[in-house]
Amino acid sequence: MVDLHMHSLYSDGTFSVSELVKRSGEKGIKILSLTDHDTVEGLAEAAKECIENNIKFINGIEISTEYKGKEVHILGYFIDEKDKSLIDFSNEMKQARINRNEKAIKILNNHGIEITKEDTFREAEGVIISRTHLARALIAKGYVKDVKEAFSKYLGSNGLAYVPKSNLNPFDGIEIIKKSGGLAFLAHPKLIGLEEEDFIRLVKDMKDHGLDGIETYYSLFSKEDMKYFEKIAEKFSLIRSAGSDFHGENRKGVDIGDNYAPKELFYIWNELYEQKNKH
């Protein structure tokens, strides 16, 4: 009934906003958030579509940061998409993505892999060019069989053509969200890949910097994972959230609503939604 993590053509998803909302309705979602990477461009459209489909909509974003060489993503909810600093950040990150992909393409070319910017443009139906589009270009050229292999061999943190994405740390990400009036959540915590001691330290430090919640229920988590992150949420007094991290064809096997959240979470977020919309 709740899916607070999904991506559209405005970042690296393959569904339009209209298609996302329609699919959400078909899956029985009552509360959703669009959380495109580092951009607020699709939020007004999503809000309008949700009104027409009787779905409660929460403005969202997923901000990419780095901590000890690991990617840490921060989800922002109830943000003001008209906030100037947030719009400026979105524009800066759009240019940074372009620069990052150009550097990755140059590295690939230097290793004999014939790929061009135009190849990535052909794979992107939306306004953002991401690593996923570069991965799909590599598939189309026959260099890899799927997105997973593209990231493993070339584009992921241990890949041949990996280019660091951002100089932002998680605390910067929290600050950006807070300044726009939002709530900050740690996305898919298991995927960070930190040792437990370092992870606990990170969560504590983020909490001290204003972290509000943690994505406890997630499409790729086991039952044991979810129980563990429930305990983390309780330990640090964090709000629990749930997300599928739906990307359409760019993440096969994951559908909207695939987050295994307990029914009680709907009531928690429904109350939070009502509180936020009183102001």
mmCIF file of C-alpha atoms in Angstrom:
data_model
loop_
_atom_site.group_PDB
_atom_site.id
_atom_site.type_symbol
_atom_site.label_atom_id
_atom_site.label_comp_id
_atom_site.label_asym_id
_atom_site.label_seq_id
_atom_site.Cartn_x
_atom_site.Cartn_y
_atom_site.Cartn_z
ATOM 1 C CA MET A 1 0.000 0.000 0.000
ATOM 2 C CA VAL A 2 3.032 2.271 0.383
ATOM 3 C CA ASP A 3 5.939 2.703 -2.041
ATOM 4 C CA LEU A 4 8.266 5.568 -1.255
ATOM 5 C CA HIS A 5 11.122 4.860 -3.656
ATOM 6 C CA MET A 6 10.762 4.783 -7.444
ATOM 7 C CA HIS A 7 12.352 6.310 -10.523
ATOM 8 C CA SER A 8 10.969 7.702 -13.760
ATOM 9 C CA LEU A 9 12.346 8.873 -17.096
ATOM 10 C CA TYR A 10 13.435 12.033 -15.293
ATOM 11 C CA SER A 11 16.392 10.013 -13.972
ATOM 12 C CA ASP A 12 17.256 6.392 -14.762
ATOM 13 C CA GLY A 13 13.846 4.735 -14.867
ATOM 14 C CA THR A 14 12.135 3.593 -18.055
ATOM 15 C CA PHE A 15 8.546 4.577 -17.148
ATOM 16 C CA SER A 16 7.051 8.013 -17.690
ATOM 17 C CA VAL A 17 5.504 9.652 -14.618
ATOM 18 C CA SER A 18 2.034 8.896 -15.970
ATOM 19 C CA GLU A 19 2.940 5.227 -16.459
ATOM 20 C CA LEU A 20 4.401 5.038 -12.944
ATOM 21 C CA VAL A 21 1.266 6.409 -11.321
ATOM 22 C CA LYS A 22 -1.006 4.175 -13.402
ATOM 23 C CA ARG A 23 1.073 1.106 -12.495
ATOM 24 C CA SER A 24 0.999 2.141 -8.820
ATOM 25 C CA GLY A 25 -2.787 2.282 -8.911
ATOM 26 C CA GLU A 26 -2.935 -1.169 -10.487
ATOM 27 C CA LYS A 27 -0.705 -2.515 -7.691
ATOM 28 C CA GLY A 28 -2.925 -1.049 -4.964
ATOM 29 C CA ILE A 29 -0.523 1.682 -3.840
ATOM 30 C CA LYS A 30 -2.274 4.332 -1.731
ATOM 31 C CA ILE A 31 0.748 6.478 -0.847
ATOM 32 C CA LEU A 32 3.706 6.968 -3.165
ATOM 33 C CA SER A 33 6.767 9.134 -3.589
ATOM 34 C CA LEU A 34 8.709 9.800 -6.764
ATOM 35 C CA THR A 35 12.397 9.851 -5.823
ATOM 36 C CA ASP A 36 14.362 10.514 -8.978
ATOM 37 C CA HIS A 37 18.108 10.870 -8.626
ATOM 38 C CA ASP A 38 19.220 14.405 -7.766
ATOM 39 C CA THR A 39 16.305 16.090 -9.551
ATOM 40 C CA VAL A 40 12.877 17.545 -8.763
ATOM 41 C CA GLU A 41 11.772 17.907 -12.381
ATOM 42 C CA GLY A 42 9.025 15.276 -12.346
ATOM 43 C CA LEU A 43 7.366 16.152 -9.042
ATOM 44 C CA ALA A 44 4.702 18.612 -10.217
ATOM 45 C CA GLU A 45 3.611 16.195 -12.939
ATOM 46 C CA ALA A 46 3.523 13.293 -10.464
ATOM 47 C CA ALA A 47 1.437 15.268 -7.960
ATOM 48 C CA LYS A 48 -1.135 16.074 -10.658
ATOM 49 C CA GLU A 49 -1.303 12.455 -11.867
ATOM 50 C CA CYS A 50 -1.759 11.176 -8.312
ATOM 51 C CA ILE A 51 -4.680 13.531 -7.676
ATOM 52 C CA GLU A 52 -6.372 12.161 -10.790
ATOM 53 C CA ASN A 53 -5.732 8.579 -9.615
ATOM 54 C CA ASN A 54 -6.750 9.103 -5.971
ATOM 55 C CA ILE A 55 -3.246 8.353 -4.650
ATOM 56 C CA LYS A 56 -1.597 10.376 -1.892
ATOM 57 C CA PHE A 57 1.631 11.823 -3.239
ATOM 58 C CA ILE A 58 4.774 12.828 -1.355
ATOM 59 C CA ASN A 59 7.413 14.992 -3.024
ATOM 60 C CA GLY A 60 10.680 13.049 -3.043
ATOM 61 C CA ILE A 61 14.272 12.985 -4.222
ATOM 62 C CA GLU A 62 17.235 10.606 -3.908
ATOM 63 C CA ILE A 63 20.517 12.399 -3.317
ATOM 64 C CA SER A 64 23.798 10.633 -4.072
ATOM 65 C CA THR A 65 26.631 11.065 -1.582
ATOM 66 C CA GLU A 66 29.877 9.300 -0.696
ATOM 67 C CA TYR A 67 31.296 8.029 2.614
ATOM 68 C CA LYS A 68 34.580 6.166 3.010
ATOM 69 C CA GLY A 69 34.616 5.327 -0.677
ATOM 70 C CA LYS A 70 31.059 3.927 -0.593
ATOM 71 C CA GLU A 71 27.955 5.336 -2.247
ATOM 72 C CA VAL A 72 25.385 6.465 0.316
ATOM 73 C CA HIS A 73 21.989 7.578 -0.978
ATOM 74 C CA ILE A 74 19.749 9.916 0.986
ATOM 75 C CA LEU A 75 16.019 9.985 0.324
ATOM 76 C CA GLY A 76 14.209 13.265 0.914
ATOM 77 C CA TYR A 77 10.450 13.393 1.561
ATOM 78 C CA PHE A 78 8.008 16.325 1.748
ATOM 79 C CA ILE A 79 10.580 18.569 0.082
ATOM 80 C CA ASP A 80 9.644 21.904 -1.502
ATOM 81 C CA GLU A 81 10.323 21.396 -5.212
ATOM 82 C CA LYS A 82 10.286 25.184 -5.712
ATOM 83 C CA ASP A 83 13.086 25.782 -3.212
ATOM 84 C CA LYS A 84 15.808 27.722 -5.053
ATOM 85 C CA SER A 85 18.726 25.924 -3.411
ATOM 86 C CA LEU A 86 17.204 22.552 -4.308
ATOM 87 C CA ILE A 87 16.649 23.623 -7.926
ATOM 88 C CA ASP A 88 20.222 24.945 -8.125
ATOM 89 C CA PHE A 89 21.493 21.644 -6.715
ATOM 90 C CA SER A 90 19.432 19.696 -9.255
ATOM 91 C CA ASN A 91 20.892 21.723 -12.133
ATOM 92 C CA GLU A 92 24.448 21.303 -10.841
ATOM 93 C CA MET A 93 24.019 17.549 -10.540
ATOM 94 C CA LYS A 94 22.610 17.304 -14.070
ATOM 95 C CA GLN A 95 25.802 18.879 -15.418
ATOM 96 C CA ALA A 96 27.925 16.699 -13.129
ATOM 97 C CA ARG A 97 26.291 13.568 -14.616
ATOM 98 C CA ILE A 98 27.135 14.744 -18.116
ATOM 99 C CA ASN A 99 30.754 15.362 -17.105
ATOM 100 C CA ARG A 100 30.975 12.011 -15.343
ATOM 101 C CA ASN A 101 29.724 10.034 -18.315
ATOM 102 C CA GLU A 102 32.062 11.875 -20.689
ATOM 103 C CA LYS A 103 35.015 10.895 -18.468
ATOM 104 C CA ALA A 104 33.836 7.271 -18.316
ATOM 105 C CA ILE A 105 33.425 7.149 -22.103
ATOM 106 C CA LYS A 106 36.948 8.492 -22.558
ATOM 107 C CA ILE A 107 38.355 5.782 -20.253
ATOM 108 C CA LEU A 108 36.422 3.103 -22.140
ATOM 109 C CA ASN A 109 37.674 4.452 -25.486
ATOM 110 C CA ASN A 110 41.245 4.377 -24.190
ATOM 111 C CA HIS A 111 40.801 0.658 -23.495
ATOM 112 C CA GLY A 112 39.546 -0.111 -26.974
ATOM 113 C CA ILE A 113 35.820 -0.006 -26.254
ATOM 114 C CA GLU A 114 34.088 1.927 -29.017
ATOM 115 C CA ILE A 115 31.291 3.879 -27.377
ATOM 116 C CA THR A 116 30.127 7.475 -27.892
ATOM 117 C CA LYS A 117 27.922 10.077 -26.220
ATOM 118 C CA GLU A 118 25.443 9.588 -29.037
ATOM 119 C CA ASP A 119 25.170 5.904 -28.108
ATOM 120 C CA THR A 120 24.069 6.856 -24.583
ATOM 121 C CA PHE A 121 21.613 9.461 -25.885
ATOM 122 C CA ARG A 122 19.890 6.757 -27.916
ATOM 123 C CA GLU A 123 19.312 4.751 -24.721
ATOM 124 C CA ALA A 124 17.847 7.672 -22.745
ATOM 125 C CA GLU A 125 14.236 8.636 -23.367
ATOM 126 C CA GLY A 126 14.268 11.206 -20.580
ATOM 127 C CA VAL A 127 16.215 14.335 -19.726
ATOM 128 C CA ILE A 128 18.971 12.751 -17.625
ATOM 129 C CA ILE A 129 21.912 10.731 -18.943
ATOM 130 C CA SER A 130 23.055 8.295 -16.257
ATOM 131 C CA ARG A 131 25.451 5.385 -15.856
ATOM 132 C CA THR A 132 22.517 3.073 -16.497
ATOM 133 C CA HIS A 133 22.101 4.565 -19.970
ATOM 134 C CA LEU A 134 25.816 4.081 -20.580
ATOM 135 C CA ALA A 135 25.397 0.475 -19.407
ATOM 136 C CA ARG A 136 22.546 -0.058 -21.864
ATOM 137 C CA ALA A 137 24.724 1.379 -24.632
ATOM 138 C CA LEU A 138 27.399 -1.185 -23.758
ATOM 139 C CA ILE A 139 24.753 -3.920 -24.004
ATOM 140 C CA ALA A 140 23.564 -2.642 -27.381
ATOM 141 C CA LYS A 141 27.162 -2.673 -28.632
ATOM 142 C CA GLY A 142 27.640 -6.257 -27.462
ATOM 143 C CA TYR A 143 30.306 -5.586 -24.848
ATOM 144 C CA VAL A 144 28.214 -6.955 -21.941
ATOM 145 C CA LYS A 145 25.076 -9.078 -21.646
ATOM 146 C CA ASP A 146 23.212 -7.019 -19.032
ATOM 147 C CA VAL A 147 23.302 -3.950 -16.768
ATOM 148 C CA LYS A 148 24.704 -5.980 -13.869
ATOM 149 C CA GLU A 149 27.720 -7.060 -15.911
ATOM 150 C CA ALA A 150 28.228 -3.500 -17.186
ATOM 151 C CA PHE A 151 28.495 -2.201 -13.635
ATOM 152 C CA SER A 152 30.609 -5.118 -12.445
ATOM 153 C CA LYS A 153 33.151 -4.804 -15.252
ATOM 154 C CA TYR A 154 33.130 -1.135 -16.110
ATOM 155 C CA LEU A 155 30.875 1.329 -14.308
ATOM 156 C CA GLY A 156 30.564 0.218 -10.673
ATOM 157 C CA SER A 157 32.882 1.322 -7.876
ATOM 158 C CA ASN A 158 35.351 -1.467 -8.733
ATOM 159 C CA GLY A 159 34.912 -1.151 -12.491
ATOM 160 C CA LEU A 160 37.446 -0.167 -15.129
ATOM 161 C CA ALA A 161 35.739 3.128 -15.991
ATOM 162 C CA TYR A 162 34.354 4.116 -12.600
ATOM 163 C CA VAL A 163 34.285 7.869 -12.061
ATOM 164 C CA PRO A 164 33.323 9.113 -8.575
ATOM 165 C CA LYS A 165 29.934 10.737 -8.733
ATOM 166 C CA SER A 166 29.898 13.381 -6.081
ATOM 167 C CA ASN A 167 31.949 15.262 -3.534
ATOM 168 C CA LEU A 168 28.905 15.408 -1.283
ATOM 169 C CA ASN A 169 29.038 13.527 1.992
ATOM 170 C CA PRO A 170 25.864 12.173 3.653
ATOM 171 C CA PHE A 171 25.695 15.123 6.022
ATOM 172 C CA ASP A 172 25.626 17.527 3.065
ATOM 173 C CA GLY A 173 22.778 15.507 1.588
ATOM 174 C CA ILE A 174 20.796 15.724 4.814
ATOM 175 C CA GLU A 175 21.359 19.480 4.968
ATOM 176 C CA ILE A 176 20.084 20.004 1.397
ATOM 177 C CA ILE A 177 16.897 18.093 2.203
ATOM 178 C CA LYS A 178 16.354 19.840 5.523
ATOM 179 C CA LYS A 179 16.802 23.308 4.007
ATOM 180 C CA SER A 180 14.010 22.514 1.566
ATOM 181 C CA GLY A 181 11.697 21.586 4.437
ATOM 182 C CA GLY A 182 11.982 17.838 3.962
ATOM 183 C CA LEU A 183 12.640 14.717 5.995
ATOM 184 C CA ALA A 184 15.893 12.828 5.358
ATOM 185 C CA PHE A 185 16.041 9.012 5.155
ATOM 186 C CA LEU A 186 18.914 6.602 4.587
ATOM 187 C CA ALA A 187 18.176 4.595 1.426
ATOM 188 C CA HIS A 188 18.756 0.819 1.031
ATOM 189 C CA PRO A 189 21.278 0.682 3.903
ATOM 190 C CA LYS A 190 22.506 -2.857 3.214
ATOM 191 C CA LEU A 191 23.655 -1.871 -0.270
ATOM 192 C CA ILE A 192 26.198 0.600 1.138
ATOM 193 C CA GLY A 193 28.498 -2.330 1.890
ATOM 194 C CA LEU A 194 30.055 -1.086 5.126
ATOM 195 C CA GLU A 195 31.222 -3.325 7.950
ATOM 196 C CA GLU A 196 28.715 -3.279 10.796
ATOM 197 C CA GLU A 197 30.837 -1.115 13.110
ATOM 198 C CA ASP A 198 31.322 1.510 10.405
ATOM 199 C CA PHE A 199 27.657 1.346 9.466
ATOM 200 C CA ILE A 200 26.494 1.904 13.050
ATOM 201 C CA ARG A 201 28.890 4.862 13.344
ATOM 202 C CA LEU A 202 27.542 6.310 10.097
ATOM 203 C CA VAL A 203 23.915 6.036 11.243
ATOM 204 C CA LYS A 204 24.760 7.649 14.589
ATOM 205 C CA ASP A 205 26.588 10.528 12.901
ATOM 206 C CA MET A 206 23.758 10.987 10.399
ATOM 207 C CA LYS A 207 21.219 11.008 13.221
ATOM 208 C CA ASP A 208 23.270 13.720 14.933
ATOM 209 C CA HIS A 209 23.075 15.704 11.674
ATOM 210 C CA GLY A 210 19.297 15.416 11.452
ATOM 211 C CA LEU A 211 18.533 12.030 9.861
ATOM 212 C CA ASP A 212 14.816 11.287 10.297
ATOM 213 C CA GLY A 213 14.455 7.733 9.071
ATOM 214 C CA ILE A 214 15.768 4.632 7.354
ATOM 215 C CA GLU A 215 14.515 2.469 4.492
ATOM 216 C CA THR A 216 13.721 -0.641 6.484
ATOM 217 C CA TYR A 217 11.645 -2.519 3.909
ATOM 218 C CA TYR A 218 13.199 -2.860 0.464
ATOM 219 C CA SER A 219 12.723 -5.027 -2.595
ATOM 220 C CA LEU A 220 16.121 -6.734 -2.334
ATOM 221 C CA PHE A 221 16.131 -7.307 1.436
ATOM 222 C CA SER A 222 15.668 -10.703 3.059
ATOM 223 C CA LYS A 223 13.437 -11.141 6.119
ATOM 224 C CA GLU A 224 16.576 -11.140 8.247
ATOM 225 C CA ASP A 225 17.715 -7.877 6.690
ATOM 226 C CA MET A 226 14.380 -6.238 7.439
ATOM 227 C CA LYS A 227 14.407 -7.420 11.055
ATOM 228 C CA TYR A 228 17.938 -6.066 11.465
ATOM 229 C CA PHE A 229 17.048 -2.628 10.098
ATOM 230 C CA GLU A 230 13.883 -2.546 12.194
ATOM 231 C CA LYS A 231 16.188 -2.855 15.219
ATOM 232 C CA ILE A 232 18.431 -0.098 13.859
ATOM 233 C CA ALA A 233 15.382 2.143 13.417
ATOM 234 C CA GLU A 234 14.311 1.449 16.989
ATOM 235 C CA LYS A 235 17.830 1.942 18.390
ATOM 236 C CA PHE A 236 18.206 5.390 16.827
ATOM 237 C CA SER A 237 14.524 6.448 16.991
ATOM 238 C CA LEU A 238 14.221 6.594 13.212
ATOM 239 C CA ILE A 239 11.019 6.490 11.148
ATOM 240 C CA ARG A 240 10.727 3.348 9.044
ATOM 241 C CA SER A 241 10.097 3.610 5.312
ATOM 242 C CA ALA A 242 9.474 1.190 2.457
ATOM 243 C CA GLY A 243 10.514 1.296 -1.176
ATOM 244 C CA SER A 244 10.711 -0.946 -4.200
ATOM 245 C CA ASP A 245 13.380 1.191 -5.926
ATOM 246 C CA PHE A 246 11.514 0.551 -9.148
ATOM 247 C CA HIS A 247 13.401 1.432 -12.346
ATOM 248 C CA GLY A 248 11.239 -0.332 -14.928
ATOM 249 C CA GLU A 249 13.294 -2.283 -17.477
ATOM 250 C CA ASN A 250 16.503 -0.976 -15.933
ATOM 251 C CA ARG A 251 15.972 -3.213 -12.893
ATOM 252 C CA LYS A 252 14.322 -6.418 -13.969
ATOM 253 C CA GLY A 253 12.482 -8.512 -11.401
ATOM 254 C CA VAL A 254 11.459 -5.535 -9.240
ATOM 255 C CA ASP A 255 7.930 -4.152 -9.458
ATOM 256 C CA ILE A 256 6.171 -1.272 -7.757
ATOM 257 C CA GLY A 257 5.067 -2.339 -4.284
ATOM 258 C CA ASP A 258 7.807 -4.960 -3.888
ATOM 259 C CA ASN A 259 8.986 -3.939 -0.430
ATOM 260 C CA TYR A 260 7.254 -6.367 1.967
ATOM 261 C CA ALA A 261 6.223 -3.598 4.374
ATOM 262 C CA PRO A 262 3.815 -4.528 7.183
ATOM 263 C CA LYS A 263 0.336 -3.026 6.977
ATOM 264 C CA GLU A 264 1.032 -0.866 10.029
ATOM 265 C CA LEU A 265 3.468 1.183 7.968
ATOM 266 C CA PHE A 266 0.583 2.483 5.857
ATOM 267 C CA TYR A 267 -1.045 3.952 8.947
ATOM 268 C CA ILE A 268 2.231 5.504 10.119
ATOM 269 C CA TRP A 269 2.783 7.200 6.768
ATOM 270 C CA ASN A 270 -0.862 8.153 6.357
ATOM 271 C CA GLU A 271 -0.678 10.006 9.676
ATOM 272 C CA LEU A 272 2.610 11.620 8.677
ATOM 273 C CA TYR A 273 1.088 12.666 5.345
ATOM 274 C CA GLU A 274 -1.915 14.237 7.076
ATOM 275 C CA GLN A 275 0.310 16.099 9.539
ATOM 276 C CA LYS A 276 2.533 17.493 6.793
ATOM 277 C CA ASN A 277 -0.398 18.583 4.654
ATOM 278 C CA LYS A 278 -1.957 20.606 7.455
ATOM 279 C CA HIS A 279 0.836 23.165 7.082
#
